[in-house]
CSV table of C-alpha atoms and ligand atoms in Angstrom, one decimal:
chain,number,residue,atom,x,y,z
A,1,MET,CA,21.5,-19.0,-14.6
A,2,SER,CA,24.5,-19.1,-12.3
A,3,VAL,CA,24.8,-20.7,-9.0
A,4,ALA,CA,26.3,-18.7,-6.2
A,5,PRO,CA,29.6,-20.2,-5.2
A,6,SER,CA,30.1,-18.7,-1.7
A,7,THR,CA,26.8,-18.2,0.0
A,8,THR,CA,26.2,-19.7,3.3
A,9,VAL,CA,22.5,-20.1,2.8
A,10,LEU,CA,21.4,-23.7,3.2
A,11,LEU,CA,18.0,-24.4,1.7
A,12,ASP,CA,16.2,-27.7,2.0
A,13,HIS,CA,13.4,-28.6,-0.5
A,14,ARG,CA,11.2,-30.6,1.7
A,15,PHE,CA,7.9,-29.4,-0.1
A,16,ALA,CA,9.3,-30.2,-3.5
A,17,ARG,CA,10.6,-33.6,-2.4
A,18,GLU,CA,7.5,-34.8,-0.5
A,19,LEU,CA,4.9,-33.2,-2.9
A,20,PRO,CA,6.5,-33.2,-6.4
A,21,GLU,CA,3.0,-33.2,-8.0
A,22,MET,CA,2.5,-29.7,-6.5
A,23,ALA,CA,5.9,-28.3,-7.1
A,24,LEU,CA,7.0,-27.1,-10.5
A,25,PRO,CA,10.7,-26.5,-10.8
A,26,TRP,CA,11.2,-22.9,-12.0
A,27,ARG,CA,13.6,-20.0,-11.9
A,28,ALA,CA,13.2,-16.2,-11.4
A,29,GLU,CA,13.3,-13.8,-14.3
A,30,GLU,CA,16.5,-11.8,-14.5
A,31,ALA,CA,16.2,-8.4,-12.8
A,32,PRO,CA,18.0,-5.8,-15.0
A,33,ASP,CA,19.2,-3.6,-12.2
A,34,PRO,CA,18.5,-4.9,-8.7
A,35,ARG,CA,18.6,-2.4,-5.9
A,36,LEU,CA,17.8,-3.2,-2.3
A,37,LEU,CA,15.0,-0.9,-0.9
A,38,VAL,CA,14.5,-2.3,2.5
A,39,LEU,CA,15.8,-5.2,4.6
A,40,ASP,CA,14.6,-6.5,8.0
A,41,ASP,CA,18.0,-6.9,9.7
A,42,GLU,CA,16.4,-8.4,12.8
A,43,LEU,CA,14.5,-11.0,10.9
A,44,ALA,CA,17.6,-11.8,8.8
A,45,ALA,CA,19.7,-12.4,12.0
A,46,GLY,CA,16.9,-14.5,13.5
A,47,LEU,CA,17.2,-16.7,10.4
A,48,GLY,CA,20.9,-17.0,10.8
A,49,LEU,CA,21.5,-14.8,7.7
A,50,ASP,CA,24.1,-12.1,7.9
A,51,PRO,CA,22.3,-8.7,7.1
A,52,ALA,CA,25.6,-7.2,5.8
A,53,TRP,CA,26.0,-10.1,3.3
A,54,LEU,CA,22.3,-9.8,2.3
A,55,ARG,CA,23.0,-6.1,1.5
A,56,SER,CA,26.0,-7.1,-0.7
A,57,PRO,CA,25.5,-7.5,-4.4
A,58,GLU,CA,25.6,-11.2,-4.0
A,59,GLY,CA,23.0,-11.1,-1.2
A,60,VAL,CA,20.7,-8.9,-3.2
A,61,ARG,CA,21.0,-11.3,-6.1
A,62,LEU,CA,19.7,-14.0,-3.7
A,63,LEU,CA,16.8,-11.8,-2.7
A,64,VAL,CA,15.7,-11.5,-6.4
A,65,GLY,CA,16.3,-15.1,-7.2
A,66,ALA,CA,19.1,-14.3,-9.7
A,67,GLU,CA,21.5,-16.5,-7.6
A,68,VAL,CA,20.2,-19.7,-6.3
A,69,PRO,CA,22.2,-21.3,-3.4
A,70,ALA,CA,23.9,-24.5,-4.3
A,71,GLY,CA,21.6,-27.5,-3.9
A,72,ALA,CA,18.4,-25.4,-3.7
A,73,GLN,CA,15.5,-26.3,-6.0
A,74,PRO,CA,13.1,-23.3,-6.5
A,75,VAL,CA,9.6,-24.3,-7.4
A,76,ALA,CA,6.3,-22.6,-8.2
A,77,GLN,CA,3.7,-24.2,-6.0
A,78,ALA,CA,0.4,-25.4,-7.3
A,79,TYR,CA,-2.8,-24.6,-5.5
A,80,SER,CA,-6.5,-24.0,-6.1
A,81,GLY,CA,-8.8,-21.5,-4.5
A,82,HIS,CA,-12.2,-20.1,-4.0
A,83,GLN,CA,-11.9,-16.5,-5.2
A,84,PHE,CA,-14.9,-14.4,-4.1
A,85,GLY,CA,-16.8,-17.6,-3.8
A,86,GLY,CA,-16.0,-19.1,-7.2
A,87,PHE,CA,-13.7,-22.1,-7.4
A,88,SER,CA,-10.5,-21.9,-9.6
A,89,PRO,CA,-9.0,-25.4,-9.7
A,90,ARG,CA,-5.6,-24.1,-11.0
A,91,LEU,CA,-4.2,-20.9,-9.4
A,92,GLY,CA,-0.7,-21.6,-8.1
A,93,ASP,CA,2.3,-19.3,-7.9
A,94,GLY,CA,1.8,-17.2,-11.0
A,95,ARG,CA,4.5,-14.6,-10.0
A,96,ALA,CA,6.1,-16.3,-7.0
A,97,LEU,CA,8.7,-19.0,-6.2
A,98,LEU,CA,9.4,-21.1,-3.2
A,99,LEU,CA,13.2,-20.9,-3.0
A,100,GLY,CA,13.3,-23.6,-0.3
A,101,GLU,CA,13.1,-24.1,3.4
A,102,LEU,CA,15.6,-22.6,5.8
A,103,THR,CA,16.4,-23.9,9.3
A,104,ALA,CA,16.7,-21.0,11.7
A,105,PRO,CA,19.3,-21.1,14.5
A,106,ASP,CA,16.4,-21.7,16.9
A,107,GLY,CA,15.5,-24.9,15.0
A,108,THR,CA,12.4,-23.7,13.3
A,109,LEU,CA,11.8,-24.3,9.6
A,110,ARG,CA,10.9,-21.3,7.5
A,111,ASP,CA,10.0,-21.0,3.8
A,112,LEU,CA,12.0,-18.5,1.8
A,113,HIS,CA,9.8,-17.3,-1.0
A,114,LEU,CA,9.9,-14.7,-3.7
A,115,LYS,CA,7.0,-12.6,-4.9
A,116,GLY,CA,7.1,-10.7,-8.2
A,117,SER,CA,9.9,-12.9,-9.6
A,118,GLY,CA,8.5,-13.3,-13.1
A,119,ARG,CA,5.9,-15.4,-15.0
A,120,THR,CA,5.5,-19.0,-14.2
A,121,PRO,CA,3.4,-21.6,-16.0
A,122,PHE,CA,0.6,-20.6,-13.5
A,123,ALA,CA,0.7,-17.0,-14.6
A,124,ARG,CA,-2.4,-17.2,-16.9
A,125,ALA,CA,-2.9,-13.6,-18.2
A,126,GLY,CA,-0.6,-12.1,-15.5
A,127,ASP,CA,2.8,-10.6,-16.2
A,128,GLY,CA,4.4,-12.3,-13.3
A,129,LEU,CA,5.6,-9.0,-11.8
A,130,ALA,CA,5.0,-6.8,-8.8
A,131,ALA,CA,5.4,-3.1,-8.4
A,132,VAL,CA,7.4,-1.3,-5.7
A,133,GLY,CA,4.4,0.2,-4.0
A,134,PRO,CA,2.4,-3.0,-3.3
A,135,MET,CA,5.6,-4.9,-2.2
A,136,LEU,CA,6.6,-2.1,0.2
A,137,ARG,CA,3.0,-2.2,1.4
A,138,GLU,CA,3.4,-5.9,2.3
A,139,HIS,CA,6.7,-5.1,4.0
A,140,VAL,CA,5.3,-2.4,6.2
A,141,ILE,CA,2.0,-4.0,7.1
A,142,SER,CA,3.5,-7.3,7.9
A,143,GLN,CA,6.1,-5.5,10.1
A,144,ALA,CA,3.2,-3.8,11.9
A,145,MET,CA,1.3,-7.0,12.3
A,146,HIS,CA,4.3,-8.7,13.7
A,147,ALA,CA,5.0,-5.9,16.1
A,148,LEU,CA,1.3,-6.0,17.2
A,149,GLY,CA,1.7,-9.6,18.0
A,150,VAL,CA,-0.5,-10.9,15.2
A,151,PRO,CA,0.8,-14.2,13.6
A,152,THR,CA,2.0,-13.2,10.1
A,153,THR,CA,4.2,-14.2,7.2
A,154,ARG,CA,7.2,-11.8,7.2
A,155,SER,CA,9.0,-9.7,4.6
A,156,LEU,CA,12.7,-10.1,4.7
A,157,GLY,CA,13.2,-7.3,2.2
A,158,VAL,CA,12.2,-5.7,-1.0
A,159,VAL,CA,14.4,-5.2,-4.0
A,160,ALA,CA,13.6,-2.9,-6.9
A,161,THR,CA,14.3,-4.8,-10.1
A,162,GLY,CA,15.0,-1.9,-12.5
A,163,ARG,CA,12.2,-3.3,-14.7
A,164,THR,CA,9.1,-1.2,-15.5
A,165,VAL,CA,5.8,-2.8,-14.7
A,166,LEU,CA,2.7,-1.8,-16.6
A,167,ARG,CA,-0.4,-1.2,-14.5
A,168,GLU,CA,-2.7,1.7,-15.1
A,169,THR,CA,0.5,3.6,-15.4
A,170,PRO,CA,4.1,2.4,-15.8
A,171,LEU,CA,5.5,1.6,-12.4
A,172,PRO,CA,8.9,0.6,-11.0
A,173,GLY,CA,9.0,-3.2,-10.4
A,174,ALA,CA,10.1,-5.0,-7.3
A,175,VAL,CA,10.5,-8.5,-5.7
A,176,LEU,CA,9.6,-9.2,-2.1
A,177,ALA,CA,11.4,-11.9,-0.2
A,178,ARG,CA,8.9,-13.5,2.0
A,179,VAL,CA,9.5,-15.7,5.1
A,180,ALA,CA,6.7,-17.9,6.3
A,181,ALA,CA,6.1,-20.9,8.6
A,182,SER,CA,5.0,-22.4,5.2
A,183,HIS,CA,3.0,-21.5,2.1
A,184,LEU,CA,0.5,-24.3,2.6
A,185,ARG,CA,-3.0,-22.9,2.1
A,186,VAL,CA,-6.6,-24.2,2.2
A,187,GLY,CA,-6.2,-23.9,-1.6
A,188,SER,CA,-3.3,-26.4,-1.5
A,189,VAL,CA,-5.5,-29.0,0.0
A,190,GLN,CA,-8.2,-28.2,-2.5
A,191,TYR,CA,-5.7,-28.7,-5.2
A,192,ALA,CA,-4.7,-32.1,-3.9
A,193,ARG,CA,-8.3,-33.1,-3.6
A,194,ALA,CA,-9.1,-31.9,-7.1
A,195,THR,CA,-6.4,-34.2,-8.5
A,196,ARG,CA,-8.6,-37.2,-7.3
A,197,ASP,CA,-5.4,-38.8,-6.0
A,198,PRO,CA,-6.2,-39.9,-2.5
A,199,GLU,CA,-2.6,-40.7,-1.8
A,200,LEU,CA,-1.5,-37.2,-2.7
A,201,LEU,CA,-4.1,-35.7,-0.4
A,202,ARG,CA,-2.9,-38.0,2.4
A,203,ARG,CA,0.7,-37.1,1.8
A,204,LEU,CA,-0.1,-33.4,1.9
A,205,ALA,CA,-2.0,-33.8,5.1
A,206,ASP,CA,0.9,-35.7,6.7
A,207,HIS,CA,3.3,-33.1,5.5
A,208,ALA,CA,1.2,-30.4,7.1
A,209,ILE,CA,1.0,-32.3,10.3
A,210,ARG,CA,4.8,-32.6,10.5
A,211,ARG,CA,5.3,-29.1,9.6
A,212,HIS,CA,2.7,-27.2,11.7
A,213,HIS,CA,0.6,-29.4,14.0
A,214,PRO,CA,2.9,-32.3,15.1
A,215,GLN,CA,0.7,-33.0,18.1
A,216,ALA,CA,-2.0,-34.1,15.7
A,217,ALA,CA,0.1,-37.1,14.8
A,218,ASP,CA,-0.5,-38.6,18.2
A,219,ALA,CA,-4.3,-38.1,18.1
A,220,GLU,CA,-6.6,-41.0,17.6
A,221,HIS,CA,-7.5,-39.6,14.2
A,222,PRO,CA,-4.5,-37.5,13.0
A,223,HIS,CA,-6.2,-36.0,9.9
A,224,LEU,CA,-9.3,-34.9,11.8
A,225,ALA,CA,-6.9,-33.5,14.5
A,226,LEU,CA,-5.1,-31.6,11.8
A,227,PHE,CA,-8.3,-30.0,10.6
A,228,GLU,CA,-9.2,-29.1,14.2
A,229,ALA,CA,-5.8,-27.6,14.7
A,230,VAL,CA,-6.2,-25.4,11.6
A,231,VAL,CA,-9.7,-24.3,12.8
A,232,THR,CA,-8.2,-23.3,16.2
A,233,ALA,CA,-5.2,-21.5,14.6
A,234,GLN,CA,-7.4,-19.6,12.2
A,235,ALA,CA,-10.1,-18.8,14.8
A,236,GLN,CA,-7.4,-17.2,17.0
A,237,LEU,CA,-5.9,-15.4,14.0
A,238,VAL,CA,-9.1,-13.7,12.8
A,239,ALA,CA,-10.0,-12.8,16.4
A,240,ARG,CA,-6.7,-10.9,16.5
A,241,TRP,CA,-7.5,-9.1,13.2
A,242,MET,CA,-10.9,-8.0,14.6
A,243,LEU,CA,-9.4,-6.8,17.9
A,244,VAL,CA,-6.8,-4.7,16.1
A,245,GLY,CA,-9.1,-3.4,13.3
A,246,PHE,CA,-7.4,-5.2,10.4
A,247,VAL,CA,-9.3,-5.8,7.2
A,248,HIS,CA,-7.5,-8.4,5.0
A,249,GLY,CA,-9.5,-7.5,1.9
A,250,VAL,CA,-9.1,-10.7,-0.1
A,251,MET,CA,-9.8,-13.7,2.1
A,252,ASN,CA,-9.9,-16.2,-0.7
A,253,THR,CA,-9.2,-19.8,0.3
A,254,ASP,CA,-5.8,-19.6,-1.4
A,255,ASN,CA,-5.0,-16.7,1.0
A,256,THR,CA,-5.9,-18.8,4.1
A,257,THR,CA,-2.9,-20.6,5.6
A,258,LEU,CA,-2.8,-24.0,7.4
A,259,SER,CA,-0.2,-22.5,9.8
A,260,GLY,CA,-2.5,-19.7,11.0
A,261,GLU,CA,-0.3,-16.9,9.8
A,262,THR,CA,-1.7,-13.9,7.9
A,263,ILE,CA,-0.7,-14.1,4.3
A,264,ASP,CA,-1.0,-11.9,1.2
A,265,TYR,CA,-1.2,-8.3,2.0
A,266,GLY,CA,-3.0,-7.0,-1.0
A,267,PRO,CA,-6.0,-4.6,-0.6
A,268,CYS,CA,-5.7,-4.7,3.2
A,269,ALA,CA,-6.0,-1.8,5.6
A,270,PHE,CA,-6.7,-0.8,9.2
A,271,LEU,CA,-10.0,0.7,10.3
A,272,ASP,CA,-10.2,4.4,11.2
A,273,ALA,CA,-13.8,5.1,12.1
A,274,TYR,CA,-15.4,1.9,13.5
A,275,ASP,CA,-17.8,0.4,10.9
A,276,PRO,CA,-18.4,-3.3,10.4
A,277,ALA,CA,-19.3,-2.6,6.7
A,278,THR,CA,-15.8,-1.2,6.0
A,279,VAL,CA,-14.4,-2.5,2.7
A,280,TYR,CA,-11.1,-1.2,1.2
A,281,SER,CA,-10.7,-3.5,-1.8
A,282,SER,CA,-11.6,-1.8,-5.1
A,283,ILE,CA,-12.7,-5.2,-6.5
A,284,ASP,CA,-14.8,-6.3,-3.5
A,285,THR,CA,-17.9,-4.6,-4.8
A,286,GLY,CA,-20.3,-6.9,-2.8
A,287,GLY,CA,-18.6,-6.3,0.5
A,288,ARG,CA,-17.9,-10.0,0.9
A,289,TYR,CA,-14.6,-9.3,2.7
A,290,ALA,CA,-15.8,-6.4,4.8
A,291,TYR,CA,-14.4,-6.0,8.3
A,292,GLY,CA,-17.4,-7.3,10.1
A,293,ASN,CA,-17.8,-10.3,7.8
A,294,GLN,CA,-14.3,-11.7,8.4
A,295,PRO,CA,-15.2,-14.4,11.0
A,296,ARG,CA,-18.0,-15.7,8.9
A,297,VAL,CA,-15.9,-15.8,5.8
A,298,LEU,CA,-13.1,-17.6,7.6
A,299,GLU,CA,-15.7,-20.2,8.8
A,300,TRP,CA,-16.8,-20.5,5.1
A,301,ASN,CA,-13.2,-21.1,4.0
A,302,LEU,CA,-12.7,-23.7,6.7
A,303,ALA,CA,-15.9,-25.5,5.5
A,304,ARG,CA,-14.2,-25.6,2.1
A,305,LEU,CA,-11.1,-27.1,3.8
A,306,ALA,CA,-13.3,-29.7,5.5
A,307,GLU,CA,-14.9,-30.6,2.1
A,308,ALA,CA,-11.5,-31.1,0.6
A,309,MET,CA,-10.3,-33.3,3.5
A,310,LEU,CA,-13.5,-35.5,3.6
A,311,PRO,CA,-11.9,-38.7,2.2
A,312,LEU,CA,-9.3,-38.4,5.0
A,313,PHE,CA,-11.9,-38.3,7.7
A,314,ASP,CA,-13.7,-41.5,6.9
A,315,GLU,CA,-14.3,-44.0,4.1
A,316,ASP,CA,-18.0,-43.6,4.6
A,317,GLU,CA,-19.0,-40.2,3.3
A,318,ASP,CA,-21.9,-39.7,5.7
A,319,ARG,CA,-19.7,-40.5,8.6
A,320,ALA,CA,-17.0,-38.2,7.2
A,321,VAL,CA,-19.5,-35.3,6.9
A,322,GLU,CA,-20.6,-35.9,10.4
A,323,LEU,CA,-17.1,-35.7,11.7
A,324,ALA,CA,-16.4,-32.6,9.6
A,325,VAL,CA,-19.5,-30.8,10.8
A,326,ALA,CA,-18.7,-31.5,14.4
A,327,ALA,CA,-15.1,-30.3,14.0
A,328,LEU,CA,-16.2,-27.2,12.2
A,329,GLY,CA,-18.7,-26.6,15.0
A,330,ARG,CA,-15.7,-25.7,17.2
A,331,PHE,CA,-15.0,-22.6,15.1
A,332,ARG,CA,-17.7,-20.3,16.6
A,333,PRO,CA,-17.0,-21.0,20.3
A,334,GLU,CA,-13.2,-20.9,19.8
A,335,TYR,CA,-13.5,-17.6,17.9
A,336,ASP,CA,-15.8,-16.1,20.5
A,337,ALA,CA,-13.5,-17.2,23.3
A,338,ALA,CA,-10.4,-15.8,21.6
A,339,TRP,CA,-12.2,-12.5,20.9
A,340,ALA,CA,-13.5,-12.3,24.5
A,341,ALA,CA,-10.1,-13.0,26.0
A,342,GLY,CA,-8.5,-10.4,23.8
A,343,ALA,CA,-11.3,-7.8,24.5
A,344,ARG,CA,-10.9,-8.4,28.3
A,345,ALA,CA,-7.1,-7.8,28.0
A,346,LYS,CA,-7.7,-4.6,25.9
A,347,LEU,CA,-10.1,-3.4,28.6
A,348,GLY,CA,-7.5,-4.1,31.3
A,349,LEU,CA,-9.9,-6.6,33.0
A,350,ARG,CA,-9.1,-9.9,34.8
A,351,PRO,CA,-9.8,-13.1,32.8
A,352,ASP,CA,-12.9,-13.8,35.0
A,353,ALA,CA,-14.5,-10.4,34.3
A,354,ASP,CA,-17.9,-10.0,32.6
A,355,ALA,CA,-17.3,-10.6,28.9
A,356,SER,CA,-20.3,-8.6,27.9
A,357,LEU,CA,-18.5,-5.3,28.6
A,358,GLY,CA,-16.5,-6.0,25.4
A,359,ASP,CA,-19.6,-6.7,23.3
A,360,GLU,CA,-21.3,-3.6,24.6
A,361,LEU,CA,-18.3,-1.4,23.8
A,362,VAL,CA,-18.4,-2.6,20.2
A,363,THR,CA,-22.0,-1.3,20.0
A,364,LEU,CA,-20.8,2.1,21.4
A,365,LEU,CA,-17.9,2.2,19.0
A,366,GLU,CA,-20.2,1.5,16.1
A,367,GLY,CA,-22.8,4.0,17.2
A,368,ALA,CA,-20.2,6.8,17.4
A,369,ARG,CA,-18.1,5.6,14.4
A,370,ALA,CA,-15.2,6.1,16.9
A,371,ASP,CA,-11.6,5.3,16.1
A,372,LEU,CA,-10.9,1.8,17.5
A,373,THR,CA,-7.2,2.4,18.2
A,374,GLN,CA,-7.6,5.8,19.8
A,375,THR,CA,-10.6,4.7,21.9
A,376,PHE,CA,-8.6,1.9,23.7
A,377,ARG,CA,-5.8,4.3,24.5
A,378,ALA,CA,-8.3,6.9,25.7
A,379,LEU,CA,-9.9,4.2,27.9
A,380,ALA,CA,-6.6,3.8,29.7
A,381,VAL,CA,-6.6,7.5,30.3
A,382,ALA,CA,-10.1,7.2,31.8
A,383,ALA,CA,-8.9,4.3,34.0
A,384,ARG,CA,-6.4,6.8,35.4
A,385,GLY,CA,-9.1,9.3,36.2
A,386,ASP,CA,-9.7,11.4,33.1
A,387,ASP,CA,-12.6,10.3,31.0
A,388,ALA,CA,-12.8,13.4,28.8
A,389,PRO,CA,-10.8,12.0,25.9
A,390,VAL,CA,-12.9,8.8,25.7
A,391,ARG,CA,-16.1,10.7,26.0
A,392,ALA,CA,-15.0,12.9,23.1
A,393,LEU,CA,-14.6,9.8,21.0
A,394,LEU,CA,-17.7,7.8,22.1
A,395,GLY,CA,-20.1,10.7,22.4
A,396,ALA,CA,-22.5,11.9,25.1
A,397,ALA,CA,-25.2,9.3,24.9
A,398,PRO,CA,-26.3,8.1,28.4
A,399,ALA,CA,-25.3,4.5,27.4
A,400,VAL,CA,-21.7,5.7,27.3
A,401,GLY,CA,-21.7,7.0,30.8
A,402,ASP,CA,-23.5,3.9,32.0
A,403,TRP,CA,-20.9,1.6,30.3
A,404,LEU,CA,-18.0,3.7,31.6
A,405,ALA,CA,-19.3,3.5,35.2
A,406,ARG,CA,-19.7,-0.3,35.0
A,407,TRP,CA,-16.3,-0.8,33.4
A,408,LEU,CA,-14.5,1.4,35.9
A,409,ALA,CA,-16.2,-0.5,38.7
A,410,ALA,CA,-14.6,-3.7,37.4
A,411,GLY,CA,-11.2,-2.1,38.2
A,412,PRO,CA,-9.3,-1.9,34.9
A,413,ASP,CA,-5.5,-2.0,35.0
A,414,ALA,CA,-4.4,1.0,32.9
A,415,ASP,CA,-0.7,-0.1,32.6
A,416,ALA,CA,-1.8,-3.5,31.4
A,417,MET,CA,-4.0,-1.8,28.8
A,418,ASP,CA,-1.1,0.3,27.5
A,419,ARG,CA,0.9,-2.9,26.9
A,420,VAL,CA,-1.7,-4.4,24.6
A,421,ASN,CA,-3.4,-1.4,23.0
A,422,PRO,CA,-1.3,0.2,20.2
A,423,VAL,CA,-0.8,3.9,19.8
A,424,VAL,CA,0.3,3.3,16.2
A,425,VAL,CA,-1.2,1.2,13.5
A,426,PRO,CA,-0.3,1.7,9.9
A,427,ARG,CA,-3.0,4.3,9.0
A,428,ASN,CA,-4.1,4.2,5.4
A,429,HIS,CA,-3.4,7.8,4.6
A,430,LEU,CA,0.1,7.5,6.0
A,431,VAL,CA,0.7,4.2,4.1
A,432,GLU,CA,-0.4,5.8,0.9
A,433,GLU,CA,1.7,8.9,1.5
A,434,ALA,CA,4.8,6.7,2.1
A,435,LEU,CA,4.2,4.4,-0.9
A,436,THR,CA,3.6,7.3,-3.3
A,437,ALA,CA,6.8,8.9,-2.2
A,438,ALA,CA,8.7,5.6,-2.5
A,439,THR,CA,7.4,5.0,-6.0
A,440,ALA,CA,8.7,8.4,-6.9
A,441,GLY,CA,12.1,7.5,-5.5
A,442,ASP,CA,11.9,9.1,-2.0
A,443,LEU,CA,12.1,6.4,0.7
A,444,ALA,CA,12.3,8.8,3.7
A,445,PRO,CA,8.5,8.8,4.5
A,446,PHE,CA,8.5,5.0,4.2
A,447,GLU,CA,11.4,4.5,6.6
A,448,ARG,CA,9.8,6.9,9.1
A,449,LEU,CA,6.5,5.0,8.9
A,450,LEU,CA,8.4,1.7,9.4
A,451,ASP,CA,10.1,3.1,12.4
A,452,ALA,CA,6.7,4.2,13.8
A,453,VAL,CA,4.9,0.8,13.3
A,454,ARG,CA,7.8,-1.2,14.7
A,455,ARG,CA,7.2,0.2,18.2
A,456,PRO,CA,3.4,0.4,18.2
A,457,PHE,CA,2.8,0.5,22.0
A,458,GLU,CA,5.0,3.5,22.7
A,459,ALA,CA,3.7,7.1,22.5
A,460,ARG,CA,6.9,8.6,21.2
A,461,PRO,CA,7.5,12.4,20.9
A,462,GLY,CA,7.8,13.3,17.3
A,463,PHE,CA,5.5,10.5,16.2
A,464,GLU,CA,2.2,12.2,17.0
A,465,ARG,CA,0.9,12.2,13.4
A,466,TYR,CA,1.3,8.4,13.3
A,467,ALA,CA,-1.2,8.1,16.1
A,468,ALA,CA,-3.9,10.4,14.6
A,469,PRO,CA,-6.7,9.1,12.3
A,470,ALA,CA,-7.0,10.2,8.7
A,471,PRO,CA,-8.6,13.5,7.9
A,472,PRO,CA,-12.3,12.8,7.3
A,473,GLU,CA,-12.1,13.5,3.6
A,474,PHE,CA,-9.6,10.7,3.2
A,475,GLY,CA,-11.4,8.0,5.0
A,476,ALA,CA,-14.7,7.7,3.2
A,477,SER,CA,-13.4,7.1,-0.3
A,478,TYR,CA,-10.3,5.1,0.5
A,479,ARG,CA,-9.7,2.0,-1.7
A,480,THR,CA,-6.7,-0.1,-2.3
A,481,PHE,CA,-6.0,-2.3,-5.4
A,482,CYS,CA,-5.7,-6.0,-5.6
A,483,GLY,CA,-3.3,-8.1,-7.7
A,484,THR,CA,-0.9,-5.3,-8.4
B,1,AMP,P1,-3.6,-13.0,-5.1
B,1,AMP,O1,-4.9,-12.4,-5.3
B,1,AMP,O2,-2.4,-12.1,-5.1
B,1,AMP,O3,-3.6,-13.9,-3.9
B,1,AMP,O4,-3.3,-13.9,-6.4
B,1,AMP,C1,-4.2,-14.8,-6.9
B,1,AMP,C2,-3.6,-15.6,-8.0
B,1,AMP,O5,-3.3,-14.7,-9.1
B,1,AMP,C3,-2.4,-16.4,-7.7
B,1,AMP,O6,-2.4,-17.5,-8.4
B,1,AMP,C4,-1.3,-15.4,-8.1
B,1,AMP,O7,-0.1,-16.1,-8.4
B,1,AMP,C5,-1.9,-14.8,-9.4
B,1,AMP,N1,-1.3,-13.5,-9.7
B,1,AMP,C6,-1.6,-12.3,-9.2
B,1,AMP,N2,-1.0,-11.3,-9.8
B,1,AMP,C7,-0.2,-11.9,-10.8
B,1,AMP,C8,0.6,-11.4,-11.8
B,1,AMP,N3,0.9,-10.1,-11.9
B,1,AMP,N4,1.2,-12.3,-12.7
B,1,AMP,C9,0.9,-13.6,-12.6
B,1,AMP,N5,0.1,-14.1,-11.7
B,1,AMP,C10,-0.5,-13.3,-10.8
B,2,MG,MG1,-2.6,-15.1,-2.9
């Protein structure tokens, strides 16, 4: 393994230094023929990395982990996790590496991480690899989420490795370079707790406070304040998912961050017809992670975080549980408030407007199985005087007319609505079309889709098909696959 002589990438290794028990030094597998598929130039520049250099052979070797910047110490991170409700004490980065932490020109610290970089000691039965399709999916969906204003981990770029990955069929392999506020998860805290080393748990919590919620350090009870800060960040995050119609698909505790960023775009998708029971993951047969369950599941995940943190809350377990229950009790009201504020904004209403208009609209959306994204844009058209498009979506029931009359009487601001309601979300049929073409070697549909989702609030001529829902025969049976 060679070390790049001339890169300007300076990586710290704060996680590995402060939490060595959870950081296993490791290196990426060699990629036989690395070829850059996509790079986010804007993100690169924001990190102080020269996009032109990242596109060079040396830069691409960094993006697949073949060259490690001088001084960097790549590690596989250890974490546990509840997967579909069952606890796995030892998950960890089975096919990923934390290259290190990068300080952006704006002073923020960001993880630089690789996914699909080969087997690690956490790989269990996995091959350590990732295929081009799922890595490009993470790239485009995380781009869309960022453009939609939803907190998310980012994809700096995807490199095809030249290696064949065996799934149901042989597929081209790829590595994704991920940038995140950090990769600390609920499952990281569960791991520290499971070691029964109270000092490690404390060190991890203090690390998380410094990294994400520094204001907690000044609280009377910093570790409780950390937990409350994670509750708030995650309540706000899942409210954003619900408002934009995002289904994560695999909300295991190892996929729930302490930062409040969305992580791990596996079997995720966006709603077409509004239905709370919507599930896209092929392995979620019980519907645990259905669209409408997401707030409840997140609350469950946060309860697991509270359990893991109990020894930090109080020496007396009863007292610790009392504190945890009270802190977790904030989740519901904070989620409801975040959702209501978002719904008011989507409806073009002032912050003091009647919040029940949002709840009632959900009932109408559900009754009509209307398209969430199209309905909000059609509502802005109604606010400007033409209610035909929204009536076509919501149907002719008297409740629709009644709701529209009351909403219009509240004086919605159509221009404000168009600034927060997207025209374009990455629709499942278009994502599949783009990934199928990319897997076969044609990146043009993927690049076009990327262009569409990066400017989601603009109705652009030539992009009409990116605003339209899937043909009905596509929607009902759509499934995506996890762990690929
Ligand atoms: P995920 O469902 O992608 O969040 O992954 C759950 C766990 O499975 C993590 O510990 C991953 O590192 C591991 N994993 C997923 N896919 C693979 C793979 N192909 N090879 C090795 N480990 C994997
Ligand atoms: Mg994961």
